[in-house]
Tab-separated table of C-alpha atoms in Angstrom:
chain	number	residue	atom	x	y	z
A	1237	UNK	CA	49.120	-13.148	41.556
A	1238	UNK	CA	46.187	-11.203	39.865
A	1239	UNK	CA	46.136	-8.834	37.196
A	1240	UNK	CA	45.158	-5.241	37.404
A	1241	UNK	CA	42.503	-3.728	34.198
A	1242	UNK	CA	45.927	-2.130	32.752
A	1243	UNK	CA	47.564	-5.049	32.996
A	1244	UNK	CA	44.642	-7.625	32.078
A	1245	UNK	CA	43.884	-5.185	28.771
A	1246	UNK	CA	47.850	-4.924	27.818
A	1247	UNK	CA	47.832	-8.540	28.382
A	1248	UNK	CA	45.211	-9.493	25.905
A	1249	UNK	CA	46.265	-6.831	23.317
A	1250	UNK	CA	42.852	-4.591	24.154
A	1251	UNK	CA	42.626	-1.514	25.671
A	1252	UNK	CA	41.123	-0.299	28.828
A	1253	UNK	CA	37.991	0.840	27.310
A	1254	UNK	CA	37.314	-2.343	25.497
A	1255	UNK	CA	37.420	-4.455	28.911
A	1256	UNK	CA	35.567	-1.497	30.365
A	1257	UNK	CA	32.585	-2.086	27.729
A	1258	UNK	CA	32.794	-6.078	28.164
A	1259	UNK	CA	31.501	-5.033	31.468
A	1260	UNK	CA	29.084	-2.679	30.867
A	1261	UNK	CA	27.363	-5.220	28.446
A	1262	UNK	CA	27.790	-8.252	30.556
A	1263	UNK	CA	30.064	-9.800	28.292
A	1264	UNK	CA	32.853	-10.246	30.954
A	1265	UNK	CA	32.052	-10.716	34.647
A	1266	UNK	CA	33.479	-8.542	37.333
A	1267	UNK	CA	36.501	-9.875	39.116
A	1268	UNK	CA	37.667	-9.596	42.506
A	1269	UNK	CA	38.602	-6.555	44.557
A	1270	UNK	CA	41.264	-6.095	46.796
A	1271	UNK	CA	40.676	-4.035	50.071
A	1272	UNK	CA	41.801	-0.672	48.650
A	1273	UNK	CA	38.800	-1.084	45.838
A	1274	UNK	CA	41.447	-2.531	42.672
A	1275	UNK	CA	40.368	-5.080	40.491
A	1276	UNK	CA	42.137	-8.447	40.481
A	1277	UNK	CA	41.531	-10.042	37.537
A	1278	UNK	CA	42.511	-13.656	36.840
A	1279	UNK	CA	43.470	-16.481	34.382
A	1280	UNK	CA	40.027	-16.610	33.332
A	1281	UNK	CA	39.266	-13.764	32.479
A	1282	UNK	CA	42.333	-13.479	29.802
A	1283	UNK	CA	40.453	-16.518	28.751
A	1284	UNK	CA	37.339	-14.858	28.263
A	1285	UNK	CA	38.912	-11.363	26.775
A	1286	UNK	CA	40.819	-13.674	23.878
A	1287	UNK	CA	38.315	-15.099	22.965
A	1288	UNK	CA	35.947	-12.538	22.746
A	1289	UNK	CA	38.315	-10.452	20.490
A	1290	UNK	CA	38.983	-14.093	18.463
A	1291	UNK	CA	35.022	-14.399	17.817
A	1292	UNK	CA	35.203	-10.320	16.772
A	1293	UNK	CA	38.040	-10.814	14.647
A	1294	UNK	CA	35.839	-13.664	12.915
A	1295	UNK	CA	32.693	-11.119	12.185
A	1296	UNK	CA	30.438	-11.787	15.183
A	1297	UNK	CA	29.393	-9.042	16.617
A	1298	UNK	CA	29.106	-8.685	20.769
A	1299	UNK	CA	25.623	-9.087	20.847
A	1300	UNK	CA	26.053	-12.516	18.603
A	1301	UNK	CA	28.575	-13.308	21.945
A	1302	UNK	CA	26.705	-12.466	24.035
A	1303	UNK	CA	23.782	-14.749	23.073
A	1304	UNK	CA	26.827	-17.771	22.834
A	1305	UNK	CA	26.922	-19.657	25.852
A	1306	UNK	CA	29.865	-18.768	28.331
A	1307	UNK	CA	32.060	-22.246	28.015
A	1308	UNK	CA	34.993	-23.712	26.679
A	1309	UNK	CA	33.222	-25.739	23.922
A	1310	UNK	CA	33.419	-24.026	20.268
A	1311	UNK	CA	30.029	-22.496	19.135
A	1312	UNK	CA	29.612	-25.023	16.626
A	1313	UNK	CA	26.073	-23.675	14.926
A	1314	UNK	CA	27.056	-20.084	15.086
A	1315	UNK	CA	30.597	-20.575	13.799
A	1316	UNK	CA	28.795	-23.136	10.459
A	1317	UNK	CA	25.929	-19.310	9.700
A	1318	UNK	CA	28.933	-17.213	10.179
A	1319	UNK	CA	30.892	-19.540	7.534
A	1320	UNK	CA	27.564	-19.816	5.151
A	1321	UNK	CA	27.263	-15.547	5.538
A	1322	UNK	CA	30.578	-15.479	4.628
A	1323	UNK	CA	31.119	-17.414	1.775
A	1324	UNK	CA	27.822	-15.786	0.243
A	1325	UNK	CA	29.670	-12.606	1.045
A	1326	UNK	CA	32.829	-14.316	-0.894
A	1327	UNK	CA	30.571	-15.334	-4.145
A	1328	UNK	CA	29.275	-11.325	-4.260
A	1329	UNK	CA	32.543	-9.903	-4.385
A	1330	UNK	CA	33.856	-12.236	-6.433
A	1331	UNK	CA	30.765	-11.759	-8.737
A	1332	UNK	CA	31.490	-7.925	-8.201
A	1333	UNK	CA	35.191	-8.515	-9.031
A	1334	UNK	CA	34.181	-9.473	-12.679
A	1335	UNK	CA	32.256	-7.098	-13.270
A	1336	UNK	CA	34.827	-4.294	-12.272
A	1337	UNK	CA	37.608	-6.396	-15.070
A	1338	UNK	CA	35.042	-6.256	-17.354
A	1339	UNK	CA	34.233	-2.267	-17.019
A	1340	UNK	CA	37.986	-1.685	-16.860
A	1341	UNK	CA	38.791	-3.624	-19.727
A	1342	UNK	CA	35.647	-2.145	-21.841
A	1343	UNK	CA	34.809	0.872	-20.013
A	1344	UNK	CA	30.936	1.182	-19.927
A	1345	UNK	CA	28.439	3.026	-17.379
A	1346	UNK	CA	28.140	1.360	-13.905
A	1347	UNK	CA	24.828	2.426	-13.500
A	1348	UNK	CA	23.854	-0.310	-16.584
A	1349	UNK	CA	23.760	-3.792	-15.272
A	1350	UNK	CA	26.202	-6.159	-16.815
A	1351	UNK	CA	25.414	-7.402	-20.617
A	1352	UNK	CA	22.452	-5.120	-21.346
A	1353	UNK	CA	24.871	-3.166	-23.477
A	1354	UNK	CA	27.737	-4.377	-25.495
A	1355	UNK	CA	30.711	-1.883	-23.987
A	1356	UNK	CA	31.933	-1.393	-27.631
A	1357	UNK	CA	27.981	0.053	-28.251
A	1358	UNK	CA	27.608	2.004	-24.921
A	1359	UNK	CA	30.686	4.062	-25.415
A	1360	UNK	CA	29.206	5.573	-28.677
A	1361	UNK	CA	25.703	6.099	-27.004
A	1362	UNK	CA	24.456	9.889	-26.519
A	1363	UNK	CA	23.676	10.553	-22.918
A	1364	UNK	CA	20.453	11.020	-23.149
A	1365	UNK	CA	19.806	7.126	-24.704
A	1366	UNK	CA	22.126	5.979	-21.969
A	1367	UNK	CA	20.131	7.336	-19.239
A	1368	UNK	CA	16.944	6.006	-21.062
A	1369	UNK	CA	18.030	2.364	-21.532
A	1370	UNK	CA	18.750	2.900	-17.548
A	1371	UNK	CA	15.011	3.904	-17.033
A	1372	UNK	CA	14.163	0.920	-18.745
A	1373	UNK	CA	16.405	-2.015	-16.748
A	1374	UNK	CA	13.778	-0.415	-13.405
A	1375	UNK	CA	10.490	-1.161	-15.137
A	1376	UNK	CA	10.605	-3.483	-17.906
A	1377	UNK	CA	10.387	-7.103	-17.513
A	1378	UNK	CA	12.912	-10.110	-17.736
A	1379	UNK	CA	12.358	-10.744	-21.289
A	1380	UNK	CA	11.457	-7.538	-22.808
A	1381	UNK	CA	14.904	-6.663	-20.923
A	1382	UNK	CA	16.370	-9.114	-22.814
A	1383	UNK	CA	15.102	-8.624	-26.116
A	1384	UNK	CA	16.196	-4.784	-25.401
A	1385	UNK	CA	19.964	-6.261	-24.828
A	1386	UNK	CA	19.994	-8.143	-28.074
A	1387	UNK	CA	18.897	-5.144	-29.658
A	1388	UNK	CA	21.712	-3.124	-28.073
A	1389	UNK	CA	24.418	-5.331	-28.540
A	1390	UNK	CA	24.530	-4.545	-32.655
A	1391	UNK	CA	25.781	-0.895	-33.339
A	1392	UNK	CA	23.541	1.834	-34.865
A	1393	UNK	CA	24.556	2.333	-38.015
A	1394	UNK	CA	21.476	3.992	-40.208
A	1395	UNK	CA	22.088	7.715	-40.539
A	1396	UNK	CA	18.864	8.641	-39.247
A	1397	UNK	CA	20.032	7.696	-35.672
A	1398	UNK	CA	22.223	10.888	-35.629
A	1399	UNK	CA	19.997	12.970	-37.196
A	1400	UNK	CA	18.046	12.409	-34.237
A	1401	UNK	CA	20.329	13.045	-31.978
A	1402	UNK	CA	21.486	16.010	-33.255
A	1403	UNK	CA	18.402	17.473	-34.019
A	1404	UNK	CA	18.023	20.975	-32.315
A	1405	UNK	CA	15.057	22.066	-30.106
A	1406	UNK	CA	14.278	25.042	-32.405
A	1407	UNK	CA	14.002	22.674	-35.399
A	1408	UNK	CA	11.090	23.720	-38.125
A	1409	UNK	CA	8.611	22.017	-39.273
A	1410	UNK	CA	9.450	20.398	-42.344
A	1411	UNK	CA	12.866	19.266	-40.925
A	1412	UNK	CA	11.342	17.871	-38.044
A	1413	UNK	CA	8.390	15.866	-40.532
A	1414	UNK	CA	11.488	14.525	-42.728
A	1415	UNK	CA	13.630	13.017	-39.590
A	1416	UNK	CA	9.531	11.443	-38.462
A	1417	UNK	CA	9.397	9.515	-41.888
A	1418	UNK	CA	13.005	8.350	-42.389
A	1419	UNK	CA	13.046	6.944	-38.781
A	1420	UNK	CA	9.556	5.446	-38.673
A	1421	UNK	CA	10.907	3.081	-41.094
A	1422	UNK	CA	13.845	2.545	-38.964
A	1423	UNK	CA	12.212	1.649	-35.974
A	1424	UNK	CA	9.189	-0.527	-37.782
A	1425	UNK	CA	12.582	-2.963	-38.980
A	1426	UNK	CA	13.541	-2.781	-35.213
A	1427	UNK	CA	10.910	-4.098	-33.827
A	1428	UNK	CA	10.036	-6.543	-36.871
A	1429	UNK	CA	13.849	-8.185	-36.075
A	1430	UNK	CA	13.112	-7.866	-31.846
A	1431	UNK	CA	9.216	-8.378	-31.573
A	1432	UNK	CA	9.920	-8.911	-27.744
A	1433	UNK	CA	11.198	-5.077	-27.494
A	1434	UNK	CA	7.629	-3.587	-27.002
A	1435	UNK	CA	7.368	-1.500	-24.191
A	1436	UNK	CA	4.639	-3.433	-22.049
A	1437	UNK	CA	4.448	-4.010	-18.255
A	1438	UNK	CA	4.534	-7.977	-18.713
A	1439	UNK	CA	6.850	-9.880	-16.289
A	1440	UNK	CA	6.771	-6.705	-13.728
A	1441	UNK	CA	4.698	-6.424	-10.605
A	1442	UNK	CA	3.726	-2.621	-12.054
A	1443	UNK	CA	0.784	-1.480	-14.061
A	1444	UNK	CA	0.771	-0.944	-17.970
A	1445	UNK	CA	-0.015	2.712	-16.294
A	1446	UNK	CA	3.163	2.909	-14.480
A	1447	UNK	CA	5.672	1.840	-16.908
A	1448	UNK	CA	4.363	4.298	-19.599
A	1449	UNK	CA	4.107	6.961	-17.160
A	1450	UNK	CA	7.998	6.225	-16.035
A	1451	UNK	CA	9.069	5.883	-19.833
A	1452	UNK	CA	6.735	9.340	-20.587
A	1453	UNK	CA	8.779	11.098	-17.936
A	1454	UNK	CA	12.396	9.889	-19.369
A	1455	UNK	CA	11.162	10.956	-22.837
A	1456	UNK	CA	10.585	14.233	-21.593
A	1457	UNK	CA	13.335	15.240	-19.207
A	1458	UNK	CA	16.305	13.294	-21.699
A	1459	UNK	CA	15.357	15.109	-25.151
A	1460	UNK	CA	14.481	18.472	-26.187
A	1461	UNK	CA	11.023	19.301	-27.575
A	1462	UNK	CA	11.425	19.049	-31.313
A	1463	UNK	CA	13.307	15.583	-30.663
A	1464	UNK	CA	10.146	14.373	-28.400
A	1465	UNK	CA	7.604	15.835	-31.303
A	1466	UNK	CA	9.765	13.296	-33.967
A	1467	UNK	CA	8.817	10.575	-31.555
A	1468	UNK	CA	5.415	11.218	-31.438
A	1469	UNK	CA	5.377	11.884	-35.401
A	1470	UNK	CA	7.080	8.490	-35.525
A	1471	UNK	CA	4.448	6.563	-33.461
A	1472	UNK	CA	1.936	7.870	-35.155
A	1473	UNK	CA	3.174	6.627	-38.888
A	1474	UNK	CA	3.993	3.285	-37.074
A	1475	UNK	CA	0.134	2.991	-36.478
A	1476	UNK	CA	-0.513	3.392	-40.440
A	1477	UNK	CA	-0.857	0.627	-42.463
A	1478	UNK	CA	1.964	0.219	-45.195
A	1479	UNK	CA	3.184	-1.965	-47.214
């Protein structure tokens, strides 16, 4: 007794339109039809329909079934990648699971990879130095990434940090020259404890061009104009000699 495409689709826990599309795409082969035009489908095909939903189920996809050869024996080499893409896909969530426990224990930005910032250091970060140390993790190198992380793992404590931060756009003149001489010093012990911290294009496939035209365009867009003319103050009393 054969089974009609209602029956054969109930059956196999489908629905019509799946066994419909098996045919279409040539994944299931047309059965017999009685005289008034009905399809009689057979033991066979239930075969085929389970086990082309079992394979789905799995994470092949119907064109990876179709390319299987149509027998009883178990796709051995497709079922051994599917297991290899899966327990890659295992090892990233699990690696993604971490880093989720450690953002809701320590709640830090997402958009920073893990351990560039200590959490305790990131939460007391102004925006603007946030998204800057985000610029960075794009163009900087491995270890001028790294030296950057040591850096940022110890908190900011010297006042002049926050009168940087604070400092308005309209700032005058001599306030702006004051906040240029107490932080040159600041950042000249910086660098002298994390020599690797240098803004440089080593360790990236970019030019020395590119990197300082990606950090120049942070600079500008993150802080206001009498901030950016500190920095530039502050460069250029790094480049004097002192004692």
């Amino acid at each position: 007794m054969a089974w009609s495409t209602r029956e054969i689709a109930q059956l196999a826990g489908t629905t019509l339109r799946a066994v419909r599309h098996y045919h279409d795409i040539g994944l299931l082969a047309e059965p017999h039809r009685r005289a008034n035009g009905d399809k009689q489908y057979g033991v066979a095909h239930l075969v085929r329909i389970l086990r082309i939903r079992r394979l789905t189920e799995l994470g092949f996809s119907l064109t990876q079934i179709a390319a299987m050869p149509d027998t009883d024996d178990q796709p051995v080499e497709a079922l051994r990648t599917l297991d290899a893409e899966l327990a890659a896909t295992i090892e990233r969530l699990q690696r993604a699971r971490l880093e989720l426990g450690a953002i809701l224990r320590q709640p830090t930005s997402a958009e920073l990879p893990p351990g560039v910032v200590a959490p305790g250091v990131v939460s007391t970060m102004p925006h603007a130095d946030r998204s800057f140390i985000v610029v960075l993790t794009r163009v900087l190198g491995t270890e001028t990434m790294r030296a950057w992380a040591d850096m940022l793992h110890k908190p900011v404590t010297d006042p002049v940090a926050e009168r940087f931060t604070t400092l308005p756009a309209d700032a005058d003149e001599q306030t702006r020259a004051a906040v240029a001489r107490d932080l040159a010093p600041y950042v000249r012990t910086l660098y002298a404890q994390n020599p690797g911290a240098r803004i440089t294009n080593a360790g990236t496939r970019y030019s020395a061009h590119y990197v300082q035209q990606a950090v120049s365009k942070a600079l500008a867009e993150l802080y206001n104009p009498a901030q950016l003319d500190v920095l530039r103050r502050t460069n250029r009393l790094l480049s004097e000699p002192h004692d």
